[in-house]
Coordinates of N, CA and C in Angstrom, one line a residue:
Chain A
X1 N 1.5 -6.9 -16.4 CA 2.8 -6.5 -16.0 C 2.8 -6.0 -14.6
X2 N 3.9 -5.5 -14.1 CA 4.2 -5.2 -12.6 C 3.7 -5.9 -11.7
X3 N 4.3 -7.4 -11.5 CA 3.6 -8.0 -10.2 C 4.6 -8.4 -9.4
X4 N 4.2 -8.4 -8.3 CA 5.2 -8.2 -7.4 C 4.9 -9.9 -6.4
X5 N 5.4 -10.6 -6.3 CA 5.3 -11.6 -5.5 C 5.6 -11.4 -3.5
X6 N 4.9 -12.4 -3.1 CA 5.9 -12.7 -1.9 C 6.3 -14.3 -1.8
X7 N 6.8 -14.7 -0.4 CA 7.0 -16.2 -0.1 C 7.3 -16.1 1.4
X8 N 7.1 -16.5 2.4 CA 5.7 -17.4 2.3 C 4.5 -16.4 2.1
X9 N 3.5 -17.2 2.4 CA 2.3 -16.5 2.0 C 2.0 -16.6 3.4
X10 N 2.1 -17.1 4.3 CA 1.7 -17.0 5.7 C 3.3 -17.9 6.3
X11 N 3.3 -17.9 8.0 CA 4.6 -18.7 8.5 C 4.0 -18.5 10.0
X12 N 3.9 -19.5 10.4 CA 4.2 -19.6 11.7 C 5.4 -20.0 12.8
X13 N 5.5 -19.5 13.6 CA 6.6 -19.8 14.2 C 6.6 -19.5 15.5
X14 N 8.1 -20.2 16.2 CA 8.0 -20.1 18.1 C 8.8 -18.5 18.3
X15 N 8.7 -18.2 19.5 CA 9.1 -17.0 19.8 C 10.6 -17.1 20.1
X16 N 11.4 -16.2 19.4 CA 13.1 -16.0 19.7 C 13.5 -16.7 18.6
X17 N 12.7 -16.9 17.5 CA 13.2 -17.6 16.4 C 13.3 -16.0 15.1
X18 N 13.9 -17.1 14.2 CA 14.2 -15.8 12.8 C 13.3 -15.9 11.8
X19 N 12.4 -15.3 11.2 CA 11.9 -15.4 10.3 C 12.2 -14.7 9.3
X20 N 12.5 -15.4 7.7 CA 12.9 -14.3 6.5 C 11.5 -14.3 5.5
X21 N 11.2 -12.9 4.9 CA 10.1 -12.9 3.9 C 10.7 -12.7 2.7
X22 N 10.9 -13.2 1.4 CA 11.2 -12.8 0.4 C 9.7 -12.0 -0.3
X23 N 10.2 -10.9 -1.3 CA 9.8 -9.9 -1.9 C 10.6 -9.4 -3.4
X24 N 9.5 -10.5 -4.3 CA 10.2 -10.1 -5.8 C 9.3 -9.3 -7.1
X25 N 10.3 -8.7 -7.6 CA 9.4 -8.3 -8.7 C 9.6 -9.1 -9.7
X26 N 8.4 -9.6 -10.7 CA 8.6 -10.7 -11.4 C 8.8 -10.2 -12.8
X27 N 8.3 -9.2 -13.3 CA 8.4 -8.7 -14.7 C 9.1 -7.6 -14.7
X28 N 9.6 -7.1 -14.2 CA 10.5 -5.8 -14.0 C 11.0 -5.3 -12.9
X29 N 12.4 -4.5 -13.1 CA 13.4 -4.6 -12.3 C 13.0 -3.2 -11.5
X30 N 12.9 -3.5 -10.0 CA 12.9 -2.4 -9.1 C 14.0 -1.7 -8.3
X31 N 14.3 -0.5 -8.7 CA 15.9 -0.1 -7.7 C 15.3 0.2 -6.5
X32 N 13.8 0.1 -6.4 CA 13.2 0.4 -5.2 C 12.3 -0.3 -4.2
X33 N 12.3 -0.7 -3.3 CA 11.1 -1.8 -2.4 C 11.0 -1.0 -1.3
X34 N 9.8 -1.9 -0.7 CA 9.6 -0.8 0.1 C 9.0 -2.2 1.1
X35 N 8.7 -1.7 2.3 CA 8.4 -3.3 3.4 C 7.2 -2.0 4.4
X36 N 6.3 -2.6 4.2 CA 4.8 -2.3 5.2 C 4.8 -3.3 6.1
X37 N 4.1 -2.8 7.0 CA 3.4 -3.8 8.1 C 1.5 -3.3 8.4
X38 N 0.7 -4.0 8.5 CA -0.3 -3.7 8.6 C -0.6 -4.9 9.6
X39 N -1.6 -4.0 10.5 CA -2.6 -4.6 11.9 C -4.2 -4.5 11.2
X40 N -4.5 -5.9 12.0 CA -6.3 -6.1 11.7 C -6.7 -4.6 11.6
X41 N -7.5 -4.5 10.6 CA -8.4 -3.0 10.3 C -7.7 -2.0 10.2
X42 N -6.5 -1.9 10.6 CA -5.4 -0.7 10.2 C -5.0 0.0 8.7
X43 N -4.1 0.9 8.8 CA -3.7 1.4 7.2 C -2.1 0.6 7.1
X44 N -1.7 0.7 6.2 CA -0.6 0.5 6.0 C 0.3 1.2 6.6
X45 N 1.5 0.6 7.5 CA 2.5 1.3 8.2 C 4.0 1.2 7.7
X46 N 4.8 2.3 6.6 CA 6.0 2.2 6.0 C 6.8 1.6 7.1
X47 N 7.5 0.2 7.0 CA 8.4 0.3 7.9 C 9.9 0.5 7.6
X48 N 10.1 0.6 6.1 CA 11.4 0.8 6.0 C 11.6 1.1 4.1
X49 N 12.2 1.5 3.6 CA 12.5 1.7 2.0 C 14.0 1.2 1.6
X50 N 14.1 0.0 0.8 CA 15.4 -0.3 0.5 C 15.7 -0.4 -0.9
X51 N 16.4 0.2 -1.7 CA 16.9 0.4 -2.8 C 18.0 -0.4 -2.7
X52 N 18.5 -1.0 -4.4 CA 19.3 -2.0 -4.7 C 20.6 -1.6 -4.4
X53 N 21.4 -2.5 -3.7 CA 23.0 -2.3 -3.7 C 23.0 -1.5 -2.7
X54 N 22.3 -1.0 -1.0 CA 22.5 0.5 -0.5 C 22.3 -0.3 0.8
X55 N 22.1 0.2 1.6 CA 21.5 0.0 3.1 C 20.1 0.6 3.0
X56 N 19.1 -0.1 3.6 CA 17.9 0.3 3.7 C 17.6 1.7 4.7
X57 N 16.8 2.6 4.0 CA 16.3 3.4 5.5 C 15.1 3.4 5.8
X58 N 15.0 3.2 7.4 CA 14.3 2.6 8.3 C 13.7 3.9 8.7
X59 N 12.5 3.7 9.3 CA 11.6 4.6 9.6 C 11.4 5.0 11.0
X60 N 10.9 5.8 11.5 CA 11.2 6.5 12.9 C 10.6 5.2 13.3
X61 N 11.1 4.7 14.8 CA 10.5 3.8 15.4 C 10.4 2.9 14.9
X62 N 11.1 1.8 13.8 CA 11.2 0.6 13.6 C 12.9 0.3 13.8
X63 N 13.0 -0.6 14.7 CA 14.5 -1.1 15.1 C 15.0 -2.0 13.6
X64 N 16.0 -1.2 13.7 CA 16.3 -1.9 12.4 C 17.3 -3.2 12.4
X65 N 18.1 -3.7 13.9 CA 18.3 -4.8 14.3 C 17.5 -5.6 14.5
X66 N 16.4 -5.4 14.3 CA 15.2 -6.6 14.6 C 14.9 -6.9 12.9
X67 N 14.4 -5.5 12.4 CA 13.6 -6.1 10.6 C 15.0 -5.8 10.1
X68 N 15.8 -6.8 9.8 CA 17.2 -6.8 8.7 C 16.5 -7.1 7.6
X69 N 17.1 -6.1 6.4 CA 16.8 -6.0 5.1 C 17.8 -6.1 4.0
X70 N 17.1 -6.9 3.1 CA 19.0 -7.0 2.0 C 17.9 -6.7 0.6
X71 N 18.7 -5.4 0.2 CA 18.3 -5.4 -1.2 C 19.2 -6.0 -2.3
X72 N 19.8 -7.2 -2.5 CA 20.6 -8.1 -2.8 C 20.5 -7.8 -4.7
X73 N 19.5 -7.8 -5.1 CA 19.3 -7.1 -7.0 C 18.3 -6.5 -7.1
X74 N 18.1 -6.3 -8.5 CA 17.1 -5.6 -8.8 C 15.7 -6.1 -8.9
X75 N 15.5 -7.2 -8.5 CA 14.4 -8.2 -8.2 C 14.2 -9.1 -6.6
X76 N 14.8 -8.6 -6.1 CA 14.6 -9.3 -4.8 C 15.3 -8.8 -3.6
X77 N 14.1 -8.2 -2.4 CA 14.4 -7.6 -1.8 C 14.0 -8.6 -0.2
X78 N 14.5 -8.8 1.2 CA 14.0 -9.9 1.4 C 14.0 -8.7 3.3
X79 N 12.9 -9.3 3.5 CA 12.7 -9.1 5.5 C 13.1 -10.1 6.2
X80 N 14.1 -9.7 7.6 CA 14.2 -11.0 8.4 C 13.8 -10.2 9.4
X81 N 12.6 -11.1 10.4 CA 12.6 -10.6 11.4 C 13.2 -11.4 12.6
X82 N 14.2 -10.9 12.9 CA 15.2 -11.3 14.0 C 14.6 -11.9 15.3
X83 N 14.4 -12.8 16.4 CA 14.3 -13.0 18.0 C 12.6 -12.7 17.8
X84 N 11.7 -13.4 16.9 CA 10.6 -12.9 17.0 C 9.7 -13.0 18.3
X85 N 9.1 -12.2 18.3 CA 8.2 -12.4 19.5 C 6.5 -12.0 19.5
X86 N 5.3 -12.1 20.3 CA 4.4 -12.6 19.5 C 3.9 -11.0 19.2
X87 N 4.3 -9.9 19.6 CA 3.8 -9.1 19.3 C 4.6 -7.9 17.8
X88 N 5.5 -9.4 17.2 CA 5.8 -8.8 15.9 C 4.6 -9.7 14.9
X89 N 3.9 -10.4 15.3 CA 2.5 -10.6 14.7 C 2.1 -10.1 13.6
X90 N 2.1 -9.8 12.6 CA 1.3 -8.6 11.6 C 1.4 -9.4 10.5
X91 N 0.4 -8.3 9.3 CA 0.4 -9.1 8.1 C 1.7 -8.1 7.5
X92 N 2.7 -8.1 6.8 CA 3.9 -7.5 6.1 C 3.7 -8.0 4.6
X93 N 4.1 -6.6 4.2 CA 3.5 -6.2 2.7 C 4.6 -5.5 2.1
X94 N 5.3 -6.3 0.6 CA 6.2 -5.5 0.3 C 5.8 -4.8 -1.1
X95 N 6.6 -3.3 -1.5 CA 5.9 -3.3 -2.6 C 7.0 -2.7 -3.5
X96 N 6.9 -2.8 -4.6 CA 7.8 -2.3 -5.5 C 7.6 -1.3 -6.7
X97 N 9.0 0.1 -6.9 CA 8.6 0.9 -7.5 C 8.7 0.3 -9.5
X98 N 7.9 0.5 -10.0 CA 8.1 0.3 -11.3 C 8.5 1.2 -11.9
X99 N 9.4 1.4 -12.8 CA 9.9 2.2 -13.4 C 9.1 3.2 -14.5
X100 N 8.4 4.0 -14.6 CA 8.1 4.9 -15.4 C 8.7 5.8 -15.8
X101 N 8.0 7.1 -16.1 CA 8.3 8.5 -16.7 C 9.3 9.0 -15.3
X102 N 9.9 10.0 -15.6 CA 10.7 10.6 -14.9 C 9.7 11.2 -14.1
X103 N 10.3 11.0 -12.6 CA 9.1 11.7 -11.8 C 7.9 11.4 -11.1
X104 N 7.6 10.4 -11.8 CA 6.5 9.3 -11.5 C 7.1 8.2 -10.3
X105 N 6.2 7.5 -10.0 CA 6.6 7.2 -8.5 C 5.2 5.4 -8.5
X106 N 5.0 5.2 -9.2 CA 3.9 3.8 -9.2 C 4.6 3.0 -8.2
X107 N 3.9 2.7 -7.5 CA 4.6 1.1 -6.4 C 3.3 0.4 -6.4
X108 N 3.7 -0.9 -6.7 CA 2.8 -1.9 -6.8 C 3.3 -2.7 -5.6
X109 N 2.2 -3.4 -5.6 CA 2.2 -4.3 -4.0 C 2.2 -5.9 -3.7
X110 N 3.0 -6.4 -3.2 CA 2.5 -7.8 -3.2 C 1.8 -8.7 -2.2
X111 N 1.5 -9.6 -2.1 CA 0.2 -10.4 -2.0 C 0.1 -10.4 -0.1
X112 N 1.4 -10.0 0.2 CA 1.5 -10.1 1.5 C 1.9 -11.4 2.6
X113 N 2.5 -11.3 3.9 CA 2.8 -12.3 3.9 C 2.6 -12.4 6.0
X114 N 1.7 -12.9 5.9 CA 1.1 -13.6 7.6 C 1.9 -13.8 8.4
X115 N 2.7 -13.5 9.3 CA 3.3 -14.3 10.2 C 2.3 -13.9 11.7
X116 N 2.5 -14.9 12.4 CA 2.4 -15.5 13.6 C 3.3 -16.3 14.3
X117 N 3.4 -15.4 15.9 CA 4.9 -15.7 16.6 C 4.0 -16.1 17.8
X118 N 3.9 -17.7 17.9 CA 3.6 -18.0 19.1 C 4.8 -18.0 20.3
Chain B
X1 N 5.3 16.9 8.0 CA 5.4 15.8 6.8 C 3.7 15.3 6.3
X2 N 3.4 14.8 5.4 CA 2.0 14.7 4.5 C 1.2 13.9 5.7
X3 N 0.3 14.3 5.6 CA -0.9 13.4 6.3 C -2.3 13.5 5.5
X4 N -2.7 12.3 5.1 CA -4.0 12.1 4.8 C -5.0 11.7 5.6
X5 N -6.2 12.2 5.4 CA -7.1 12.0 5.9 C -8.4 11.3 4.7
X6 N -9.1 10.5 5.4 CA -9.7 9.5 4.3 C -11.2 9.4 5.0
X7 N -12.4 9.8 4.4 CA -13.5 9.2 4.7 C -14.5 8.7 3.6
X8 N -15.7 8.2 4.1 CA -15.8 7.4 5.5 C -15.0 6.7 5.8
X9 N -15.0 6.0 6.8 CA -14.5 4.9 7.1 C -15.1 3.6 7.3
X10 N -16.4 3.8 6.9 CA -16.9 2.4 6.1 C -18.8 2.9 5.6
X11 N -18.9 2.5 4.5 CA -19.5 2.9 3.3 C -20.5 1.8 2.7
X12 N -21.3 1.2 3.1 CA -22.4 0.5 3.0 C -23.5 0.9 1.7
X13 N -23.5 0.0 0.8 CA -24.2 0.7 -0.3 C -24.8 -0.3 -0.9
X14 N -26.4 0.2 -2.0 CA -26.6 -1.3 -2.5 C -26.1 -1.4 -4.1
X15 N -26.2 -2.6 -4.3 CA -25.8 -2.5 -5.7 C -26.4 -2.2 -6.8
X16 N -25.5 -1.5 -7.5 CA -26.2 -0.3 -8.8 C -25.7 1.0 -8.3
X17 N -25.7 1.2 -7.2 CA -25.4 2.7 -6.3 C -24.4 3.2 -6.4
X18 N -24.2 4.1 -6.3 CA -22.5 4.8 -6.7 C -21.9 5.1 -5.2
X19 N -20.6 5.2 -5.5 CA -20.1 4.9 -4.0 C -18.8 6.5 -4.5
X20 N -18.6 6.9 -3.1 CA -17.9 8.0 -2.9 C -17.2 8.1 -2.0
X21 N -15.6 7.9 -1.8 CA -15.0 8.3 -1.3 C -13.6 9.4 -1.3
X22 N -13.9 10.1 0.1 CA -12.9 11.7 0.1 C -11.7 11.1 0.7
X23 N -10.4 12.1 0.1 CA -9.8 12.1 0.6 C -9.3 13.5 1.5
X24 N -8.1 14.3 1.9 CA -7.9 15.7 2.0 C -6.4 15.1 2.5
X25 N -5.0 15.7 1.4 CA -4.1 15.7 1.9 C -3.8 17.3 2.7
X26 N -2.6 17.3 3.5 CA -1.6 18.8 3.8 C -0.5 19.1 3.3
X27 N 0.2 18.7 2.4 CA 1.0 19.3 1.9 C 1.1 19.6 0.6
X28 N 1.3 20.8 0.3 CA 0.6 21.4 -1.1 C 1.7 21.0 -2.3
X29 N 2.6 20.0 -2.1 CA 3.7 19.6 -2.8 C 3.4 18.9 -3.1
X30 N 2.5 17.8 -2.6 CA 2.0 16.3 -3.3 C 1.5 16.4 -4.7
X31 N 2.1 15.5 -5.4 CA 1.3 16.2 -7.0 C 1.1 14.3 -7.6
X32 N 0.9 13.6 -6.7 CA 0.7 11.6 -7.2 C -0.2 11.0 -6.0
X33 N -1.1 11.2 -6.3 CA -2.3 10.4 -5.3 C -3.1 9.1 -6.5
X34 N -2.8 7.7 -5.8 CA -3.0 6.6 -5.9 C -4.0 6.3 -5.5
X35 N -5.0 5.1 -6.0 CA -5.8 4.6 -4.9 C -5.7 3.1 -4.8
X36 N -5.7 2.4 -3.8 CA -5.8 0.5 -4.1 C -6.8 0.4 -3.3
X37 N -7.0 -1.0 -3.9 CA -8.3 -1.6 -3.2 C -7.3 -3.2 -3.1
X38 N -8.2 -3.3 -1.2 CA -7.2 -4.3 -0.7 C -8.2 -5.3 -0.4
X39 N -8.3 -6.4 -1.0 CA -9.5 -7.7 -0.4 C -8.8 -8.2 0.8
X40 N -9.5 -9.0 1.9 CA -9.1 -9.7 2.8 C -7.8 -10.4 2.7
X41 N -6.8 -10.6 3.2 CA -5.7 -11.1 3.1 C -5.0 -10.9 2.4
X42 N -5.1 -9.9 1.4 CA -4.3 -10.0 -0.1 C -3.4 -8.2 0.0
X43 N -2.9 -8.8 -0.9 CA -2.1 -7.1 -0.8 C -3.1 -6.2 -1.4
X44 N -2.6 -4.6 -1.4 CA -3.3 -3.9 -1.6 C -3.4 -4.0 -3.7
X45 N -4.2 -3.4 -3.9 CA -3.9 -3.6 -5.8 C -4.1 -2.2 -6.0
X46 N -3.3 -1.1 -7.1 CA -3.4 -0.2 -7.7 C -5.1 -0.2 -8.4
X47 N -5.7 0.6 -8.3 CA -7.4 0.8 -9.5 C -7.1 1.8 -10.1
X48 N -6.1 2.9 -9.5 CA -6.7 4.2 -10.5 C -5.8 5.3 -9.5
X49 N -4.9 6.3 -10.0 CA -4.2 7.3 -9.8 C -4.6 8.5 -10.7
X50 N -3.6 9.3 -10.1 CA -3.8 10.4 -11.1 C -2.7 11.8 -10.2
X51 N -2.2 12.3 -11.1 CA -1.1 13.3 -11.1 C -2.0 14.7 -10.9
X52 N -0.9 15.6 -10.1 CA -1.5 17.1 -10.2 C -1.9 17.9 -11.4
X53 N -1.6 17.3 -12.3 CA -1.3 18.3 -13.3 C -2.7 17.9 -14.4
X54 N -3.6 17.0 -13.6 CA -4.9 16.4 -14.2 C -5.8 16.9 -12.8
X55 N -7.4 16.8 -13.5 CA -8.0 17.5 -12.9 C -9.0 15.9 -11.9
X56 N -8.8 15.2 -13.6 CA -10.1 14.1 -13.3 C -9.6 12.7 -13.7
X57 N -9.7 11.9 -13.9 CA -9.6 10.8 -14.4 C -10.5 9.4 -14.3
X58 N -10.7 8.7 -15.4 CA -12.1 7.7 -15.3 C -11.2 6.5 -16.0
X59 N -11.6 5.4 -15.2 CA -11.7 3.6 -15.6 C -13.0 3.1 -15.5
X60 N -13.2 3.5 -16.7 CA -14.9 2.2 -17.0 C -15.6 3.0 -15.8
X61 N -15.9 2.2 -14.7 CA -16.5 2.3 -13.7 C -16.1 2.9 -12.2
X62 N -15.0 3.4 -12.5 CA -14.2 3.9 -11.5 C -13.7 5.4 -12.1
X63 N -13.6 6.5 -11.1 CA -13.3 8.1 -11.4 C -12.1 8.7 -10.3
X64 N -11.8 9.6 -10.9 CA -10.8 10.2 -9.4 C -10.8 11.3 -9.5
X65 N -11.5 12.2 -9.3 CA -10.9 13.9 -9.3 C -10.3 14.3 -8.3
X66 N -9.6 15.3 -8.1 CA -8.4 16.3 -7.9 C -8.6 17.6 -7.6
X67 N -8.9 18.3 -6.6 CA -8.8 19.6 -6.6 C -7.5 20.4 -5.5
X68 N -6.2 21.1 -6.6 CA -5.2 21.2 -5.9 C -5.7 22.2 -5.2
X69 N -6.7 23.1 -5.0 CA -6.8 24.1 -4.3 C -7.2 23.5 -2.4
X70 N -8.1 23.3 -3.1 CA -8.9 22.8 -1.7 C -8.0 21.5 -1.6
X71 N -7.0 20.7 -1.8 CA -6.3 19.9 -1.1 C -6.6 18.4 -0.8
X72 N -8.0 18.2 -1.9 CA -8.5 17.2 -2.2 C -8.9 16.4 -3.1
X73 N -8.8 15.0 -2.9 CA -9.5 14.4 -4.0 C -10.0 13.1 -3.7
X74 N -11.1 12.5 -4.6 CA -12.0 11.7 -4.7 C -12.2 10.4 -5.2
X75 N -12.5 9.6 -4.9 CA -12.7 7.9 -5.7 C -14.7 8.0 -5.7
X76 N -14.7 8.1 -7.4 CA -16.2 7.6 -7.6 C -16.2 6.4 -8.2
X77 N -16.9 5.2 -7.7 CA -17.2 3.9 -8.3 C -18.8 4.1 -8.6
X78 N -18.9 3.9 -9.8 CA -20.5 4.1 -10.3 C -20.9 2.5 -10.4
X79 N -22.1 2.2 -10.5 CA -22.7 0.9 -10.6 C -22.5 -0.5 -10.1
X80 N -22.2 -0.1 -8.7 CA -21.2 -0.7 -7.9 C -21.9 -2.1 -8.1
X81 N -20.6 -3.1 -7.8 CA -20.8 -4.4 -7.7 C -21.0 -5.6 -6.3
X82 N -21.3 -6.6 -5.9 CA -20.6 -7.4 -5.0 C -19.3 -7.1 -4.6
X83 N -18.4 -7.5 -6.1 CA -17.5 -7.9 -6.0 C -16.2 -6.3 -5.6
X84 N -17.2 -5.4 -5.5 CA -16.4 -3.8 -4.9 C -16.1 -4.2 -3.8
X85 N -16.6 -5.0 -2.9 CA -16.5 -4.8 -1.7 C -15.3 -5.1 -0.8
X86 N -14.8 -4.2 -0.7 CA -13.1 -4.5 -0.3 C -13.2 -3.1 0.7
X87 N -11.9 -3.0 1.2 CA -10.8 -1.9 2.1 C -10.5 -0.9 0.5
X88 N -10.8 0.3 0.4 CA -10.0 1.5 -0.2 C -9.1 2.3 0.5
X89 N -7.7 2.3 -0.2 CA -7.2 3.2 0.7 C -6.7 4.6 -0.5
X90 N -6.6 5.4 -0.1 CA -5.7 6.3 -0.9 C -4.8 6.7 -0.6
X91 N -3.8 7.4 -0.8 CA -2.7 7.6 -0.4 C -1.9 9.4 -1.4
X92 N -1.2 9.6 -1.0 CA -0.6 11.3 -1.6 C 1.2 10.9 -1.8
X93 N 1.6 11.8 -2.5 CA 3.4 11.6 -2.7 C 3.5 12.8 -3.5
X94 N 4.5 13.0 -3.0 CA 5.5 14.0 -3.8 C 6.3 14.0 -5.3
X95 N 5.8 12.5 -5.3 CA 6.5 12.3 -6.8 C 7.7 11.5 -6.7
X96 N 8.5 11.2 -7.9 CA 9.7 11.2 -7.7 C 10.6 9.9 -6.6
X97 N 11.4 10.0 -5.9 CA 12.0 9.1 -5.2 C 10.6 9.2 -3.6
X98 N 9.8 9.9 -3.8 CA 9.4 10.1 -2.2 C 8.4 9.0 -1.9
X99 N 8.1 8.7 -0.7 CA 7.4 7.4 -0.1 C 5.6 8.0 -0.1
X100 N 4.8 6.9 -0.2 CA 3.3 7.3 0.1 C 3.1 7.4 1.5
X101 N 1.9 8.2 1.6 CA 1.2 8.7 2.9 C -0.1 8.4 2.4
X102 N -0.4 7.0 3.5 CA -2.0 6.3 2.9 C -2.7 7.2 4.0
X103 N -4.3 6.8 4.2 CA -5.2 7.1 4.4 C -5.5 6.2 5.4
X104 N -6.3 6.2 6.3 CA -6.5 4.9 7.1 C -7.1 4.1 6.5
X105 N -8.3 4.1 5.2 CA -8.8 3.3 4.4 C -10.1 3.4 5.0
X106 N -11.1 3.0 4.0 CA -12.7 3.2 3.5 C -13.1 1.2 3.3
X107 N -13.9 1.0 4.2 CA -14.4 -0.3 4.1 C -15.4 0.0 3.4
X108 N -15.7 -0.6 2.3 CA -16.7 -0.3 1.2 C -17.4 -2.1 1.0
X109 N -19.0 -1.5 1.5 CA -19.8 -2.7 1.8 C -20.6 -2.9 0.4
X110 N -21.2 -3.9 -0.5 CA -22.0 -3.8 -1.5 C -22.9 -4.7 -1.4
X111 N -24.0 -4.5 -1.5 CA -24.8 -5.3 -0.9 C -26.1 -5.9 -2.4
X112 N -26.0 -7.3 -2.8 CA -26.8 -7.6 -3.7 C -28.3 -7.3 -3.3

């Protein structure tokens, strides 16, 4: 249980173009997602948290006209990155909260998703 | 706001060897520290958590203790394998609706 998908698994693409990442939870419904970015040998960098039906909030220093985010249900949460350019580069990792005990907080992660902006 | 700190930062061991990584959060609120292990390209994967209100916790081959005083806690993998060899990160939270605060992560080498 709790697996979280992505799509694509990697994308390449030219610079000034749009790219979208879908981010689903496949066995259970999350009111919560969450979108990372991670750089070669880096830690994970929150770049925004979006709950179902809401506006996402975005984190100090990520433009949020650039990473548009739709938390559209309870299973699918999706990234677009807007006019890319090559230094939006990174691997992007989304992850989702599963629902437990009151209080509890589990986010599982999915497989991640490559882009390259030549 | 929480900052973790995570060592080593990479941890070369042979196999059978038990492997050890620290963490040390700062905010004495966090009461949900996670740990994943992330292979090359792949997302990170949940191994093993554990809540404030536990001191220790064990999977088969995998441990995590907790000490809320001193503001730390630990990943022990005993009898380590090849197949350990991945990125560990840990991470701290507040519980509840609040976001994680990872660690920069522990490159953990295993060597046949």
């Amino acid at each position: 249980g709790a697996v979280v998908s992505q799509h694509p698994s990697w994308v390449i693409c030219k610079s000034g173009t749009s790219v979208k990442i879908e981010c689903r939870s496949l066995d259970f419904q999350a009111t919560t997602m969450f979108w990372y970015r991670q750089f070669p040998k880096q830690s994970l960098m929150l770049m925004a948290t979006s709950n179902e039906g809401s506006k996402a909030t975005y984190e100090q220093g990520v433009e949020k006209d650039k990473f548009l985010i739709n938390h559209a249900s309870l299973t699918l949460s999706t990234l677009t990155v807007t006019s890319a350019h090559p230094e939006d580069s990174s691997f992007y990792i989304c992850s989702a909260r599963a629902p437990g005990l009151a209080g509890q907080n589990e986010q599982f992660f999915g497989p991640g998703t490559r882009l390259t902006v030549l | 706001g929480e900052n973790v700190e995570q060592h080593p930062s990479t941890l070369s061991v042979q196999e059978g060897d038990s492997a050890v990584i620290k963490c040390t959060y700062s905010d004495s609120a966090s009461n949900y520290f996670p740990w994943y292990k992330q292979e090359l390209g792949k997302g990170p994967q949940l191994i093993i958590d554990i809540r404030s209100n536990v001191g220790e916790k064990k999977d088969q081959r995998i441990a995590v203790t907790l000490n809320k005083t001193a503001k730390h806690f630990s990943l022990h993998i005993t009898e380590t394998q090849p197949e350990d060899s991945a990125v560990y990160f840990c991470a701290a939270s507040r519980g509840g609706l609040s976001t994680l605060t990872f660690g920069k992560g522990t490159m953990l080498l295993v060597s046949p």
